[in-house]
Amino acid sequence: MANHFLVYIIQLLIFSSANFIIIIPTATSAKSEKLTHLHFYYHNNIAGPRATAVPINPKIQPVDLRDPASLFGRLTIADDPENSTVVGSAQGMYGSASQTEMSFAMVFNFALTQGKYKGSSFCLLGRNPIFTNPRELAIVGGTGAFRFSRGYAMLKTYYMDMQTGANTIIEYDVYIRHY
């Protein structure tokens, strides 16, 4: 009976002018969802010969950390190591998205290169008001062990060079649900 139904559906697809999608259920494994907690420090340096983040529109000068409008519109690309024992890197970009407060729109992939999750990554996305402690950003996907992931990251500024903002260390507490 099931074969007749499948033949009927295929005939409909061939002879029908309507556009539609057929979803055929497949066997799935009953993997249980896991919760992983990661804790690390992320180092961002936008100055000097060892810079890990580079403004791609540097015409916006000078930057005054007391004046959000001085940074508005600046877009920065980063490949930052996670601090202490390097376990990966944060690769992505952030842009100043507010004229009234220091707040970045962030898109980052955290690529893990050591330990249990080596070769996996997760994607962080959201609004980052840098002078708010703590602040929360969303985990919106991943690869490897973090495929189908979702969750959140709590960020705290651990250190910031308040003269230039060029050297910053951010503490990350990340909670990821995945299979």
CSV table of C-alpha atoms in Angstrom, one decimal:
chain,number,residue,atom,x,y,z
A,1,MET,CA,0.0,0.0,0.0
A,2,ALA,CA,2.8,2.4,0.9
A,3,ASN,CA,4.4,1.8,-2.6
A,4,HIS,CA,1.2,2.7,-4.3
A,5,PHE,CA,1.0,6.0,-2.4
A,6,LEU,CA,4.6,6.8,-3.3
A,7,VAL,CA,3.9,6.1,-7.0
A,8,TYR,CA,0.8,8.4,-6.8
A,9,ILE,CA,2.9,11.2,-5.2
A,10,ILE,CA,5.6,10.9,-8.0
A,11,GLN,CA,2.9,11.0,-10.6
A,12,LEU,CA,1.5,14.2,-9.0
A,13,LEU,CA,4.9,15.7,-9.1
A,14,ILE,CA,5.4,14.9,-12.8
A,15,PHE,CA,2.0,15.9,-14.1
A,16,SER,CA,1.1,18.8,-11.8
A,17,SER,CA,1.9,22.4,-12.4
A,18,ALA,CA,1.6,23.3,-8.8
A,19,ASN,CA,4.8,23.9,-6.8
A,20,PHE,CA,5.0,22.0,-3.5
A,21,ILE,CA,7.4,20.1,-1.4
A,22,ILE,CA,7.0,16.5,-0.1
A,23,ILE,CA,8.5,15.7,3.2
A,24,ILE,CA,9.2,12.0,3.6
A,25,PRO,CA,9.9,11.1,7.2
A,26,THR,CA,13.2,9.3,7.8
A,27,ALA,CA,14.4,7.2,10.7
A,28,THR,CA,16.1,9.3,13.3
A,29,SER,CA,18.3,8.3,16.1
A,30,ALA,CA,17.1,9.0,19.6
A,31,LYS,CA,20.1,11.1,20.6
A,32,SER,CA,19.5,13.0,23.8
A,33,GLU,CA,20.2,16.7,23.9
A,34,LYS,CA,23.3,17.8,25.8
A,35,LEU,CA,24.1,21.1,27.6
A,36,THR,CA,27.8,22.1,27.4
A,37,HIS,CA,29.2,24.9,29.5
A,38,LEU,CA,32.4,26.6,28.2
A,39,HIS,CA,34.3,29.3,30.1
A,40,PHE,CA,37.2,31.2,28.4
A,41,TYR,CA,38.8,34.6,27.9
A,42,TYR,CA,38.9,36.3,24.6
A,43,HIS,CA,41.6,38.8,23.8
A,44,ASN,CA,40.9,41.6,21.2
A,45,ASN,CA,43.8,43.8,20.2
A,46,ILE,CA,43.2,46.5,17.5
A,47,ALA,CA,46.7,48.2,17.6
A,48,GLY,CA,50.3,47.4,16.9
A,49,PRO,CA,52.1,44.8,14.8
A,50,ARG,CA,50.3,41.9,16.5
A,51,ALA,CA,46.8,43.3,16.0
A,52,THR,CA,44.1,40.6,16.0
A,53,ALA,CA,41.3,42.9,14.9
A,54,VAL,CA,41.5,45.4,12.0
A,55,PRO,CA,39.0,48.2,11.2
A,56,ILE,CA,38.0,47.8,7.6
A,57,ASN,CA,36.9,51.4,7.4
A,58,PRO,CA,39.6,53.2,9.4
A,59,LYS,CA,38.6,56.7,8.1
A,60,ILE,CA,36.5,57.0,11.2
A,61,GLN,CA,39.1,58.8,13.4
A,62,PRO,CA,39.7,59.6,16.2
A,63,VAL,CA,37.8,57.3,18.5
A,64,ASP,CA,36.8,58.7,21.9
A,65,LEU,CA,35.4,56.0,24.2
A,66,ARG,CA,33.4,58.6,26.0
A,67,ASP,CA,31.6,59.6,22.7
A,68,PRO,CA,29.7,56.7,21.1
A,69,ALA,CA,29.1,58.8,18.0
A,70,SER,CA,32.9,58.9,17.3
A,71,LEU,CA,32.8,55.1,16.8
A,72,PHE,CA,29.4,54.8,15.0
A,73,GLY,CA,29.7,53.0,11.7
A,74,ARG,CA,33.1,51.5,12.3
A,75,LEU,CA,33.3,47.9,11.1
A,76,THR,CA,36.1,45.6,12.4
A,77,ILE,CA,37.2,42.1,11.3
A,78,ALA,CA,38.8,39.9,13.9
A,79,ASP,CA,40.7,36.7,14.3
A,80,ASP,CA,41.2,36.8,18.1
A,81,PRO,CA,42.8,34.0,20.2
A,82,GLU,CA,41.1,32.8,23.3
A,83,ASN,CA,43.4,33.8,26.1
A,84,SER,CA,45.5,31.7,28.6
A,85,THR,CA,46.0,28.3,27.0
A,86,VAL,CA,44.8,28.9,23.4
A,87,VAL,CA,41.9,26.5,22.7
A,88,GLY,CA,40.7,28.3,19.5
A,89,SER,CA,40.0,31.6,17.9
A,90,ALA,CA,37.1,33.9,17.5
A,91,GLN,CA,36.7,34.8,13.8
A,92,GLY,CA,34.2,37.3,12.6
A,93,MET,CA,33.2,40.9,12.7
A,94,TYR,CA,31.7,43.6,14.8
A,95,GLY,CA,30.4,47.0,14.0
A,96,SER,CA,29.5,50.0,16.1
A,97,ALA,CA,25.7,50.1,15.7
A,98,SER,CA,24.6,52.9,18.1
A,99,GLN,CA,25.1,56.7,18.1
A,100,THR,CA,24.1,57.0,21.8
A,101,GLU,CA,26.0,54.1,23.5
A,102,MET,CA,29.0,51.9,22.9
A,103,SER,CA,27.2,48.9,21.4
A,104,PHE,CA,28.4,46.6,18.7
A,105,ALA,CA,26.5,44.3,16.4
A,106,MET,CA,28.5,41.1,16.5
A,107,VAL,CA,28.8,38.0,14.2
A,108,PHE,CA,31.5,35.6,15.4
A,109,ASN,CA,32.4,32.0,14.9
A,110,PHE,CA,34.3,30.4,17.7
A,111,ALA,CA,36.6,27.8,16.1
A,112,LEU,CA,37.9,25.3,18.7
A,113,THR,CA,41.3,23.9,18.0
A,114,GLN,CA,42.2,21.9,21.2
A,115,GLY,CA,40.5,19.5,23.6
A,116,LYS,CA,37.3,17.5,23.4
A,117,TYR,CA,35.6,19.9,20.9
A,118,LYS,CA,38.6,20.3,18.5
A,119,GLY,CA,37.4,20.9,15.0
A,120,SER,CA,34.0,22.1,16.1
A,121,SER,CA,32.6,25.6,16.1
A,122,PHE,CA,29.7,27.7,17.3
A,123,CYS,CA,28.2,30.9,16.1
A,124,LEU,CA,27.5,33.9,18.3
A,125,LEU,CA,25.2,36.7,17.1
A,126,GLY,CA,23.8,39.7,18.8
A,127,ARG,CA,24.0,43.2,20.3
A,128,ASN,CA,27.0,43.8,22.6
A,129,PRO,CA,26.7,46.9,24.7
A,130,ILE,CA,30.4,46.8,25.8
A,131,PHE,CA,30.1,48.8,29.0
A,132,THR,CA,27.3,46.6,30.4
A,133,ASN,CA,28.4,43.8,32.7
A,134,PRO,CA,27.2,41.2,32.2
A,135,ARG,CA,25.7,41.2,28.8
A,136,GLU,CA,24.1,38.3,26.8
A,137,LEU,CA,24.5,37.2,23.2
A,138,ALA,CA,22.8,34.3,21.4
A,139,ILE,CA,24.4,31.1,20.1
A,140,VAL,CA,22.6,30.5,16.8
A,141,GLY,CA,24.3,27.4,15.4
A,142,GLY,CA,27.5,25.5,15.0
A,143,THR,CA,29.5,22.7,13.3
A,144,GLY,CA,30.9,19.4,14.4
A,145,ALA,CA,29.9,18.5,18.0
A,146,PHE,CA,27.8,21.7,18.0
A,147,ARG,CA,25.7,21.0,15.0
A,148,PHE,CA,22.1,22.1,15.6
A,149,SER,CA,23.3,24.1,18.6
A,150,ARG,CA,21.5,27.0,20.3
A,151,GLY,CA,22.2,28.8,23.6
A,152,TYR,CA,23.6,32.0,25.0
A,153,ALA,CA,26.9,33.6,26.1
A,154,MET,CA,27.3,35.8,29.1
A,155,LEU,CA,30.1,38.3,28.6
A,156,LYS,CA,32.0,40.5,31.1
A,157,THR,CA,34.8,42.9,30.3
A,158,TYR,CA,37.8,41.6,32.2
A,159,TYR,CA,40.2,44.3,31.1
A,160,MET,CA,40.0,47.3,28.7
A,161,ASP,CA,42.6,49.9,27.9
A,162,MET,CA,40.4,52.9,28.6
A,163,GLN,CA,42.8,55.4,26.8
A,164,THR,CA,42.4,53.8,23.4
A,165,GLY,CA,40.2,50.7,23.7
A,166,ALA,CA,42.9,48.9,21.7
A,167,ASN,CA,43.5,46.1,24.1
A,168,THR,CA,40.6,44.3,25.6
A,169,ILE,CA,40.0,41.0,27.4
A,170,ILE,CA,36.4,39.6,27.6
A,171,GLU,CA,35.3,36.8,29.8
A,172,TYR,CA,32.8,34.4,28.2
A,173,ASP,CA,30.5,32.0,30.0
A,174,VAL,CA,28.8,30.0,27.2
A,175,TYR,CA,25.9,27.6,27.5
A,176,ILE,CA,25.2,25.5,24.4
A,177,ARG,CA,22.4,23.0,23.8
A,178,HIS,CA,23.3,20.4,21.1
A,179,TYR,CA,23.0,16.7,20.2
